[in-house]
mmCIF file of C-alpha atoms and ligand atoms in Angstrom:
data_model
loop_
_atom_site.group_PDB
_atom_site.id
_atom_site.type_symbol
_atom_site.label_atom_id
_atom_site.label_comp_id
_atom_site.label_asym_id
_atom_site.label_seq_id
_atom_site.Cartn_x
_atom_site.Cartn_y
_atom_site.Cartn_z
ATOM 1 C CA MET A 115 7.516 -54.256 5.518
ATOM 2 C CA SER A 116 4.188 -53.542 5.242
ATOM 3 C CA ARG A 117 1.287 -52.488 3.194
ATOM 4 C CA PRO A 118 1.743 -48.949 2.631
ATOM 5 C CA ALA A 119 -1.798 -47.673 2.628
ATOM 6 C CA TRP A 120 -3.522 -45.491 5.797
ATOM 7 C CA VAL A 121 -6.147 -42.716 6.262
ATOM 8 C CA GLU A 122 -5.095 -40.117 8.770
ATOM 9 C CA ILE A 123 -7.550 -38.146 10.921
ATOM 10 C CA ASP A 124 -7.103 -34.722 11.727
ATOM 11 C CA LEU A 125 -8.665 -34.352 14.887
ATOM 12 C CA SER A 126 -7.846 -30.401 14.961
ATOM 13 C CA ALA A 127 -9.650 -30.316 11.745
ATOM 14 C CA LEU A 128 -12.474 -31.772 13.621
ATOM 15 C CA GLN A 129 -12.700 -29.189 16.729
ATOM 16 C CA ALA A 130 -12.143 -26.114 14.106
ATOM 17 C CA ASN A 131 -14.943 -27.003 11.933
ATOM 18 C CA TYR A 132 -17.159 -27.797 14.916
ATOM 19 C CA ALA A 133 -16.199 -24.153 16.164
ATOM 20 C CA ALA A 134 -17.175 -22.588 12.886
ATOM 21 C CA ALA A 135 -20.575 -24.800 13.265
ATOM 22 C CA GLN A 136 -21.494 -22.777 16.377
ATOM 23 C CA VAL A 137 -20.594 -19.415 15.080
ATOM 24 C CA VAL A 138 -22.020 -19.678 12.104
ATOM 25 C CA HIS A 139 -25.041 -21.318 13.583
ATOM 26 C CA GLY A 140 -25.097 -19.272 16.665
ATOM 27 C CA GLY A 141 -26.842 -21.186 19.921
ATOM 28 C CA ARG A 142 -26.428 -24.683 20.177
ATOM 29 C CA VAL A 143 -25.315 -27.599 18.027
ATOM 30 C CA PHE A 144 -25.295 -31.171 17.860
ATOM 31 C CA ALA A 145 -22.078 -33.354 16.200
ATOM 32 C CA VAL A 146 -23.623 -35.875 14.187
ATOM 33 C CA LEU A 147 -21.182 -39.171 14.765
ATOM 34 C CA LYS A 148 -23.637 -41.521 13.030
ATOM 35 C CA ALA A 149 -22.567 -44.224 10.723
ATOM 36 C CA ASN A 150 -18.777 -43.886 12.997
ATOM 37 C CA ALA A 151 -18.788 -40.398 12.789
ATOM 38 C CA TYR A 152 -18.922 -40.569 8.409
ATOM 39 C CA GLY A 153 -16.186 -43.258 8.847
ATOM 40 C CA HIS A 154 -13.929 -41.416 11.052
ATOM 41 C CA GLY A 155 -14.955 -43.008 13.833
ATOM 42 C CA ALA A 156 -16.799 -42.026 16.855
ATOM 43 C CA LEU A 157 -15.410 -42.395 20.264
ATOM 44 C CA PRO A 158 -11.944 -40.643 19.429
ATOM 45 C CA CYS A 159 -13.733 -37.483 17.355
ATOM 46 C CA ALA A 160 -16.300 -36.852 20.407
ATOM 47 C CA GLN A 161 -13.718 -37.466 22.736
ATOM 48 C CA ALA A 162 -12.045 -35.180 20.030
ATOM 49 C CA LEU A 163 -15.135 -32.733 20.902
ATOM 50 C CA ALA A 164 -16.361 -33.634 24.551
ATOM 51 C CA ALA A 165 -14.874 -30.328 26.203
ATOM 52 C CA GLN A 166 -16.855 -27.536 23.014
ATOM 53 C CA ALA A 167 -19.231 -29.628 22.090
ATOM 54 C CA ASP A 168 -23.412 -28.921 23.372
ATOM 55 C CA GLY A 169 -23.855 -32.181 21.883
ATOM 56 C CA PHE A 170 -24.251 -35.305 19.545
ATOM 57 C CA ALA A 171 -26.311 -37.097 17.420
ATOM 58 C CA VAL A 172 -26.271 -40.834 16.182
ATOM 59 C CA ALA A 173 -28.941 -42.837 14.579
ATOM 60 C CA PHE A 174 -29.535 -44.944 16.431
ATOM 61 C CA VAL A 175 -29.153 -46.305 19.917
ATOM 62 C CA GLU A 176 -26.331 -48.551 19.680
ATOM 63 C CA GLU A 177 -24.396 -45.778 18.551
ATOM 64 C CA ALA A 178 -24.202 -44.052 21.083
ATOM 65 C CA LEU A 179 -24.069 -46.395 24.432
ATOM 66 C CA PRO A 180 -20.424 -46.755 23.499
ATOM 67 C CA LEU A 181 -19.909 -43.110 24.032
ATOM 68 C CA ARG A 182 -21.935 -43.592 27.187
ATOM 69 C CA ALA A 183 -19.576 -46.042 28.350
ATOM 70 C CA ALA A 184 -16.337 -43.881 27.193
ATOM 71 C CA GLY A 185 -17.719 -41.548 29.239
ATOM 72 C CA ILE A 186 -19.076 -39.002 27.463
ATOM 73 C CA THR A 187 -21.795 -37.434 29.020
ATOM 74 C CA ALA A 188 -22.848 -34.268 26.886
ATOM 75 C CA PRO A 189 -26.220 -35.052 25.533
ATOM 76 C CA ILE A 190 -27.068 -37.429 22.255
ATOM 77 C CA LEU A 191 -29.897 -37.033 20.462
ATOM 78 C CA VAL A 192 -31.181 -40.733 18.311
ATOM 79 C CA LEU A 193 -32.183 -39.643 15.308
ATOM 80 C CA GLU A 194 -34.448 -42.653 14.608
ATOM 81 C CA GLY A 195 -35.034 -42.765 18.047
ATOM 82 C CA ALA A 196 -36.448 -46.241 19.679
ATOM 83 C CA PHE A 197 -37.109 -48.822 17.573
ATOM 84 C CA ASP A 198 -38.300 -51.357 20.371
ATOM 85 C CA ALA A 199 -39.190 -50.760 24.227
ATOM 86 C CA ASP A 200 -35.858 -52.128 25.270
ATOM 87 C CA ASP A 201 -33.807 -49.252 23.118
ATOM 88 C CA VAL A 202 -36.376 -46.686 25.345
ATOM 89 C CA GLN A 203 -34.954 -48.297 28.648
ATOM 90 C CA GLN A 204 -31.832 -48.068 27.017
ATOM 91 C CA ALA A 205 -32.397 -44.250 26.253
ATOM 92 C CA ALA A 206 -33.387 -43.761 29.794
ATOM 93 C CA ARG A 207 -30.418 -45.225 31.393
ATOM 94 C CA HIS A 208 -28.390 -43.080 29.504
ATOM 95 C CA GLN A 209 -29.730 -40.488 28.911
ATOM 96 C CA LEU A 210 -30.291 -39.865 25.244
ATOM 97 C CA TRP A 211 -32.820 -38.143 23.588
ATOM 98 C CA LEU A 212 -35.497 -39.567 21.072
ATOM 99 C CA VAL A 213 -37.021 -38.588 18.151
ATOM 100 C CA VAL A 214 -40.517 -40.007 17.705
ATOM 101 C CA HIS A 215 -41.680 -39.905 13.975
ATOM 102 C CA GLN A 216 -44.058 -42.392 14.480
ATOM 103 C CA ALA A 217 -46.989 -43.052 16.796
ATOM 104 C CA ARG A 218 -45.099 -46.757 17.154
ATOM 105 C CA GLN A 219 -42.805 -44.436 19.215
ATOM 106 C CA ILE A 220 -45.701 -42.742 20.957
ATOM 107 C CA GLU A 221 -46.947 -46.205 22.285
ATOM 108 C CA LEU A 222 -43.201 -47.608 23.614
ATOM 109 C CA LEU A 223 -42.734 -44.343 25.353
ATOM 110 C CA ALA A 224 -46.231 -44.281 27.182
ATOM 111 C CA GLN A 225 -45.541 -47.777 27.958
ATOM 112 C CA HIS A 226 -42.220 -47.183 29.359
ATOM 113 C CA GLY A 227 -42.165 -46.393 33.289
ATOM 114 C CA GLY A 228 -38.530 -45.503 34.401
ATOM 115 C CA ALA A 229 -36.175 -42.587 34.377
ATOM 116 C CA PRO A 230 -37.701 -39.282 32.637
ATOM 117 C CA LEU A 231 -37.295 -39.192 29.035
ATOM 118 C CA HIS A 232 -36.356 -35.924 26.585
ATOM 119 C CA ALA A 233 -38.704 -36.390 23.298
ATOM 120 C CA TRP A 234 -38.249 -34.307 20.134
ATOM 121 C CA ILE A 235 -41.144 -34.683 17.853
ATOM 122 C CA LYS A 236 -39.898 -35.295 14.482
ATOM 123 C CA VAL A 237 -41.865 -33.125 11.799
ATOM 124 C CA ASP A 238 -42.113 -34.019 8.219
ATOM 125 C CA SER A 239 -42.323 -30.895 6.640
ATOM 126 C CA GLY A 240 -41.628 -32.338 3.074
ATOM 127 C CA MET A 241 -38.655 -34.320 3.112
ATOM 128 C CA HIS A 242 -41.885 -37.071 3.161
ATOM 129 C CA ARG A 243 -39.835 -39.910 4.622
ATOM 130 C CA VAL A 244 -40.441 -40.041 8.231
ATOM 131 C CA GLY A 245 -42.117 -37.770 10.641
ATOM 132 C CA PHE A 246 -45.250 -36.301 11.743
ATOM 133 C CA ALA A 247 -47.606 -34.333 9.371
ATOM 134 C CA PRO A 248 -47.740 -30.589 10.145
ATOM 135 C CA HIS A 249 -51.969 -31.401 11.165
ATOM 136 C CA GLU A 250 -50.842 -33.864 13.392
ATOM 137 C CA VAL A 251 -47.899 -32.532 15.961
ATOM 138 C CA ALA A 252 -50.162 -30.045 19.002
ATOM 139 C CA ALA A 253 -52.018 -33.534 19.156
ATOM 140 C CA VAL A 254 -48.529 -36.006 19.245
ATOM 141 C CA GLN A 255 -46.867 -32.899 21.401
ATOM 142 C CA GLU A 256 -50.250 -33.109 23.601
ATOM 143 C CA ARG A 257 -49.958 -36.867 24.315
ATOM 144 C CA LEU A 258 -46.375 -37.054 24.827
ATOM 145 C CA ALA A 259 -47.141 -33.892 27.624
ATOM 146 C CA ALA A 260 -49.312 -36.197 28.972
ATOM 147 C CA CYS A 261 -47.321 -39.095 29.854
ATOM 148 C CA PRO A 262 -45.405 -38.288 33.078
ATOM 149 C CA GLN A 263 -41.815 -40.411 31.948
ATOM 150 C CA VAL A 264 -41.714 -37.285 29.104
ATOM 151 C CA THR A 265 -40.438 -34.421 31.056
ATOM 152 C CA GLN A 266 -38.906 -32.818 27.917
ATOM 153 C CA ILE A 267 -40.540 -32.178 24.984
ATOM 154 C CA SER A 268 -38.498 -30.456 21.510
ATOM 155 C CA PHE A 269 -39.204 -30.214 18.170
ATOM 156 C CA MET A 270 -37.327 -31.283 14.751
ATOM 157 C CA THR A 271 -37.322 -31.886 11.310
ATOM 158 C CA HIS A 272 -34.513 -32.231 8.488
ATOM 159 C CA LEU A 273 -33.650 -30.877 5.039
ATOM 160 C CA ALA A 274 -34.765 -32.617 1.786
ATOM 161 C CA ARG A 275 -32.769 -29.639 -0.595
ATOM 162 C CA ALA A 276 -30.848 -27.942 1.264
ATOM 163 C CA ASP A 277 -27.720 -28.368 -0.800
ATOM 164 C CA GLU A 278 -29.434 -26.985 -4.141
ATOM 165 C CA LEU A 279 -29.205 -22.667 -3.407
ATOM 166 C CA GLU A 280 -30.888 -22.923 -6.600
ATOM 167 C CA GLN A 281 -33.997 -24.682 -5.978
ATOM 168 C CA PRO A 282 -34.735 -22.359 -2.438
ATOM 169 C CA LEU A 283 -38.486 -22.942 -2.733
ATOM 170 C CA HIS A 284 -38.228 -26.280 -1.647
ATOM 171 C CA THR A 285 -36.732 -24.665 1.296
ATOM 172 C CA LEU A 286 -38.372 -21.984 2.377
ATOM 173 C CA ALA A 287 -41.589 -24.365 1.801
ATOM 174 C CA GLN A 288 -39.898 -26.929 4.430
ATOM 175 C CA LEU A 289 -39.510 -24.025 6.968
ATOM 176 C CA GLN A 290 -42.764 -22.487 6.398
ATOM 177 C CA GLN A 291 -44.824 -25.903 6.977
ATOM 178 C CA PHE A 292 -42.168 -26.108 10.165
ATOM 179 C CA ASP A 293 -42.884 -23.064 11.526
ATOM 180 C CA GLU A 294 -46.722 -23.188 11.423
ATOM 181 C CA ALA A 295 -47.327 -26.635 12.664
ATOM 182 C CA VAL A 296 -44.694 -25.785 15.737
ATOM 183 C CA GLY A 297 -46.302 -23.001 16.519
ATOM 184 C CA ALA A 298 -45.248 -21.446 19.889
ATOM 185 C CA LEU A 299 -45.907 -24.937 21.254
ATOM 186 C CA PRO A 300 -42.945 -24.631 23.937
ATOM 187 C CA GLY A 301 -40.076 -26.414 23.805
ATOM 188 C CA TRP A 302 -36.554 -26.173 21.216
ATOM 189 C CA ARG A 303 -36.517 -26.370 17.514
ATOM 190 C CA SER A 304 -33.601 -28.051 15.970
ATOM 191 C CA VAL A 305 -34.413 -27.701 12.088
ATOM 192 C CA SER A 306 -30.815 -26.777 10.349
ATOM 193 C CA ASN A 307 -28.711 -29.840 9.225
ATOM 194 C CA SER A 308 -24.990 -28.686 7.516
ATOM 195 C CA ALA A 309 -26.207 -27.019 4.690
ATOM 196 C CA GLY A 310 -28.970 -25.314 6.407
ATOM 197 C CA ILE A 311 -26.133 -24.401 9.506
ATOM 198 C CA VAL A 312 -23.629 -22.243 5.735
ATOM 199 C CA ALA A 313 -26.065 -21.324 3.718
ATOM 200 C CA TRP A 314 -30.146 -21.041 4.748
ATOM 201 C CA PRO A 315 -29.308 -18.930 7.959
ATOM 202 C CA GLN A 316 -33.401 -18.726 7.889
ATOM 203 C CA THR A 317 -32.926 -22.201 9.487
ATOM 204 C CA HIS A 318 -31.066 -21.567 12.130
ATOM 205 C CA ARG A 319 -32.821 -22.653 15.338
ATOM 206 C CA ASP A 320 -31.673 -23.702 18.853
ATOM 207 C CA TRP A 321 -30.124 -26.311 17.551
ATOM 208 C CA GLY A 322 -28.136 -26.973 14.490
ATOM 209 C CA ARG A 323 -26.837 -30.849 13.567
ATOM 210 C CA ALA A 324 -23.698 -30.694 11.918
ATOM 211 C CA GLY A 325 -23.267 -33.701 9.800
ATOM 212 C CA LEU A 326 -21.042 -33.379 6.350
ATOM 213 C CA MET A 327 -19.674 -29.945 7.645
ATOM 214 C CA LEU A 328 -18.032 -31.185 10.431
ATOM 215 C CA TYR A 329 -15.733 -33.633 8.721
ATOM 216 C CA GLY A 330 -14.516 -30.301 6.479
ATOM 217 C CA ALA A 331 -16.537 -31.626 3.493
ATOM 218 C CA ALA A 332 -18.254 -28.667 1.523
ATOM 219 C CA PRO A 333 -22.030 -29.408 1.947
ATOM 220 C CA CYS A 334 -22.539 -26.673 -0.732
ATOM 221 C CA ALA A 335 -20.992 -23.023 -1.935
ATOM 222 C CA SER A 336 -20.571 -21.012 0.366
ATOM 223 C CA ASP A 337 -18.289 -19.283 2.682
ATOM 224 C CA THR A 338 -17.570 -21.191 5.453
ATOM 225 C CA VAL A 339 -13.898 -22.613 5.974
ATOM 226 C CA LEU A 340 -13.959 -26.345 6.140
ATOM 227 C CA ARG A 341 -10.549 -28.002 6.794
ATOM 228 C CA PRO A 342 -10.591 -31.700 5.764
ATOM 229 C CA VAL A 343 -10.457 -34.048 8.474
ATOM 230 C CA MET A 344 -9.212 -37.563 6.470
ATOM 231 C CA ARG A 345 -7.099 -38.380 4.027
ATOM 232 C CA LEU A 346 -6.476 -40.968 2.893
ATOM 233 C CA LYS A 347 -3.062 -42.351 1.771
ATOM 234 C CA SER A 348 -0.902 -44.639 -0.010
ATOM 235 C CA ARG A 349 2.316 -44.930 -1.810
ATOM 236 C CA ILE A 350 3.538 -45.830 -5.475
ATOM 237 C CA PHE A 351 4.697 -49.774 -4.650
ATOM 238 C CA ALA A 352 5.845 -50.562 -8.606
ATOM 239 C CA GLU A 353 5.859 -48.352 -11.582
ATOM 240 C CA ARG A 354 5.395 -49.041 -15.474
ATOM 241 C CA TRP A 355 5.642 -47.156 -19.278
ATOM 242 C CA LEU A 356 3.047 -47.903 -21.830
ATOM 243 C CA GLU A 357 4.159 -47.741 -24.832
ATOM 244 C CA PRO A 358 1.165 -46.154 -27.534
ATOM 245 C CA GLY A 359 -1.689 -48.112 -28.234
ATOM 246 C CA GLN A 360 -1.311 -50.923 -24.664
ATOM 247 C CA SER A 361 -3.609 -50.673 -22.157
ATOM 248 C CA VAL A 362 -4.125 -51.261 -18.376
ATOM 249 C CA GLY A 363 -6.261 -53.199 -16.235
ATOM 250 C CA TYR A 364 -9.241 -54.987 -16.408
ATOM 251 C CA GLY A 365 -11.894 -53.900 -19.171
ATOM 252 C CA ALA A 366 -8.753 -51.979 -21.224
ATOM 253 C CA ILE A 367 -11.139 -48.714 -20.181
ATOM 254 C CA PHE A 368 -7.418 -46.771 -20.516
ATOM 255 C CA THR A 369 -5.371 -46.915 -23.780
ATOM 256 C CA ALA A 370 -2.104 -44.887 -24.136
ATOM 257 C CA PRO A 371 -2.696 -42.524 -26.607
ATOM 258 C CA ARG A 372 1.662 -41.570 -26.124
ATOM 259 C CA ARG A 373 4.138 -43.185 -23.880
ATOM 260 C CA THR A 374 3.088 -42.730 -20.768
ATOM 261 C CA ARG A 375 4.269 -43.740 -17.046
ATOM 262 C CA VAL A 376 2.095 -44.973 -14.788
ATOM 263 C CA GLY A 377 2.753 -45.757 -11.058
ATOM 264 C CA LEU A 378 0.824 -48.552 -9.398
ATOM 265 C CA VAL A 379 -0.430 -47.531 -6.098
ATOM 266 C CA ALA A 380 -1.141 -49.565 -3.215
ATOM 267 C CA MET A 381 -5.274 -48.886 -3.059
ATOM 268 C CA GLY A 382 -8.568 -50.232 -4.377
ATOM 269 C CA TYR A 383 -12.031 -50.465 -3.871
ATOM 270 C CA ALA A 384 -11.439 -53.491 -1.148
ATOM 271 C CA ASP A 385 -10.152 -50.121 0.673
ATOM 272 C CA GLY A 386 -13.483 -47.650 0.216
ATOM 273 C CA TYR A 387 -11.970 -45.996 -3.255
ATOM 274 C CA PRO A 388 -14.810 -46.723 -5.758
ATOM 275 C CA ARG A 389 -14.393 -48.755 -8.688
ATOM 276 C CA THR A 390 -17.089 -46.998 -10.534
ATOM 277 C CA THR A 391 -14.084 -43.967 -10.617
ATOM 278 C CA PRO A 392 -13.507 -42.895 -14.477
ATOM 279 C CA ASN A 393 -9.992 -42.033 -16.184
ATOM 280 C CA GLY A 394 -9.061 -38.678 -15.454
ATOM 281 C CA THR A 395 -10.053 -38.503 -11.393
ATOM 282 C CA PRO A 396 -7.445 -35.796 -9.401
ATOM 283 C CA VAL A 397 -5.233 -37.709 -7.300
ATOM 284 C CA ALA A 398 -1.686 -35.793 -5.758
ATOM 285 C CA VAL A 399 1.640 -38.094 -6.274
ATOM 286 C CA ASP A 400 4.002 -36.283 -3.540
ATOM 287 C CA GLY A 401 2.094 -33.255 -2.921
ATOM 288 C CA GLN A 402 1.531 -32.496 -6.689
ATOM 289 C CA ARG A 403 -1.676 -33.337 -8.815
ATOM 290 C CA THR A 404 -2.193 -35.870 -11.613
ATOM 291 C CA GLN A 405 -4.666 -37.950 -12.225
ATOM 292 C CA THR A 406 -5.977 -41.628 -12.558
ATOM 293 C CA LEU A 407 -6.117 -44.301 -15.582
ATOM 294 C CA GLY A 408 -7.537 -47.629 -15.576
ATOM 295 C CA ARG A 409 -10.163 -49.075 -13.816
ATOM 296 C CA VAL A 410 -9.439 -49.580 -10.194
ATOM 297 C CA SER A 411 -9.566 -53.024 -8.895
ATOM 298 C CA MET A 412 -9.931 -54.400 -5.570
ATOM 299 C CA ASP A 413 -6.440 -53.673 -3.875
ATOM 300 C CA MET A 414 -4.646 -51.683 -6.165
ATOM 301 C CA MET A 415 -5.009 -49.120 -8.730
ATOM 302 C CA THR A 416 -3.139 -46.769 -11.465
ATOM 303 C CA VAL A 417 -2.306 -43.016 -11.582
ATOM 304 C CA ASP A 418 -0.355 -41.230 -14.616
ATOM 305 C CA LEU A 419 2.850 -40.493 -13.377
ATOM 306 C CA THR A 420 4.213 -39.348 -17.158
ATOM 307 C CA ASN A 421 4.851 -35.557 -16.676
ATOM 308 C CA LEU A 422 6.399 -36.132 -12.168
ATOM 309 C CA PRO A 423 9.284 -37.430 -13.329
ATOM 310 C CA ASN A 424 10.870 -37.045 -9.411
ATOM 311 C CA THR A 425 7.837 -39.765 -8.155
ATOM 312 C CA GLY A 426 8.206 -43.310 -8.312
ATOM 313 C CA PRO A 427 7.938 -46.194 -5.952
ATOM 314 C CA GLY A 428 7.784 -44.938 -2.570
ATOM 315 C CA SER A 429 6.159 -41.885 -3.121
ATOM 316 C CA GLU A 430 2.927 -40.896 -1.369
ATOM 317 C CA VAL A 431 -0.163 -40.479 -2.306
ATOM 318 C CA GLU A 432 -3.223 -38.756 -1.298
ATOM 319 C CA LEU A 433 -5.887 -40.254 -2.738
ATOM 320 C CA TRP A 434 -8.818 -37.562 -1.586
ATOM 321 C CA GLY A 435 -7.528 -35.134 1.826
ATOM 322 C CA ASP A 436 -5.802 -31.305 1.232
ATOM 323 C CA LEU A 437 -5.224 -31.412 -2.176
ATOM 324 C CA VAL A 438 -8.159 -33.700 -3.413
ATOM 325 C CA PRO A 439 -11.243 -32.824 -2.332
ATOM 326 C CA VAL A 440 -13.356 -35.553 -1.207
ATOM 327 C CA GLY A 441 -16.288 -33.983 -3.095
ATOM 328 C CA THR A 442 -14.356 -34.043 -6.366
ATOM 329 C CA VAL A 443 -13.439 -37.847 -6.196
ATOM 330 C CA ALA A 444 -17.498 -37.955 -5.251
ATOM 331 C CA ALA A 445 -18.372 -36.057 -8.148
ATOM 332 C CA ALA A 446 -16.243 -37.683 -10.865
ATOM 333 C CA ASN A 447 -18.482 -41.140 -8.979
ATOM 334 C CA ASN A 448 -22.016 -39.502 -9.617
ATOM 335 C CA THR A 449 -21.733 -39.616 -5.282
ATOM 336 C CA ILE A 450 -21.430 -37.226 -2.822
ATOM 337 C CA ALA A 451 -18.470 -37.427 -0.124
ATOM 338 C CA TYR A 452 -20.895 -39.180 2.732
ATOM 339 C CA GLU A 453 -20.939 -42.255 1.198
ATOM 340 C CA LEU A 454 -17.444 -42.426 -0.124
ATOM 341 C CA LEU A 455 -16.376 -41.374 3.313
ATOM 342 C CA CYS A 456 -18.333 -44.326 5.243
ATOM 343 C CA HIS A 457 -17.097 -46.205 3.037
ATOM 344 C CA VAL A 458 -13.734 -46.589 4.131
ATOM 345 C CA GLN A 459 -12.948 -49.539 4.996
ATOM 346 C CA ARG A 460 -9.318 -52.193 5.435
ATOM 347 C CA VAL A 461 -6.975 -49.633 5.522
ATOM 348 C CA PRO A 462 -5.166 -48.695 9.233
ATOM 349 C CA ARG A 463 -6.304 -45.485 10.862
ATOM 350 C CA LYS A 464 -4.037 -42.956 12.369
ATOM 351 C CA VAL A 465 -5.602 -40.729 14.025
ATOM 352 C CA MET A 466 -3.444 -37.790 14.995
HETATM 353 C C1 PLP B 670 -27.907 -36.841 9.191
HETATM 354 C C2 PLP B 670 -28.618 -36.549 9.732
HETATM 355 C C3 PLP B 670 -27.685 -34.751 9.768
HETATM 356 C C4 PLP B 670 -26.904 -34.156 9.252
HETATM 357 O O1 PLP B 670 -26.705 -34.420 7.793
HETATM 358 P P1 PLP B 670 -25.334 -33.584 7.539
HETATM 359 O O2 PLP B 670 -26.178 -33.084 6.086
HETATM 360 O O3 PLP B 670 -24.224 -34.241 7.963
HETATM 361 O O4 PLP B 670 -24.971 -32.366 8.041
HETATM 362 C C5 PLP B 670 -28.682 -34.389 10.653
HETATM 363 N N1 PLP B 670 -30.102 -34.265 10.870
HETATM 364 C C6 PLP B 670 -30.271 -35.963 10.515
HETATM 365 C C7 PLP B 670 -31.720 -35.777 10.731
HETATM 366 C C8 PLP B 670 -29.960 -36.763 10.280
HETATM 367 O O5 PLP B 670 -30.168 -37.792 9.151
#
């Protein structure tokens, strides 16, 4: 017997979601695999998409190397670009496409003497983290075009508020800044993240960059049908009754108003289920929705079985997946699905 907690990764759902991103966006789409494919496993995800994907994207060079080592030959865009000269060497050797978002990175490319490089100039159209100001873009393009080792130049920007459909002005202003900055310069353009792909057709350019939507979590309200890729699961391993007035767990944050049957689930914050989860957060037991109660501890948590008479020790629990969207658990925790997906750890992964 071993602890009954696991995470299922449904690669057919990943393939269907990628296909949906391609249909909705048109043109080409990077499958974003940074942060170990948002906690889903970068290598199995890349392999599942290898026959389909126009390209992949990762955050930094070290995330790309295992994909190349495993025989992934599609383009890989490195979203943060090079941190040092060694990154540029690796990018050239493994044909990685490098984002260039600051002057130091232009120098790193200019000093590089090796194989040809494809640079993606990042325009700061309003996110104001990294990227060149719109008025600098033409000069950056000219400087890179003058480097013989830079054989292709493309342009990208990143949207700060595309998930807020009721706040269109920021997104539309970013789009205008980007289009004006790039003007008629030759090269591909890429603007849309997942929310841009599903909700902002005017942001679609040569390449989309699909992250969250690949994993089947909705980036914002939309008609695009997505299938959850991750199911975080466990089982009830014990049960007990609380009498009215008794409380359960650290901090006694749940006190039973009536006789309450509590199921103990082998899942805790050390597995990535958030400790901040409040009472009443949805969870499914043997396919039926119920709710959490009491504080999530490191290795176990408690759920309400009072109204589910046929459940008990051995019952299967879905923390998130098909019946409980990860976004619902995230919202209950004042965070986003991205963070919960990335934080899953310790539990064995079953790729299917
Ligand atoms: C992570 C990332 C994406 C993907 O964003 P999603 O919202 O997950 O689709 C796209 N572009 C850049 C630059 C990113 O860093």
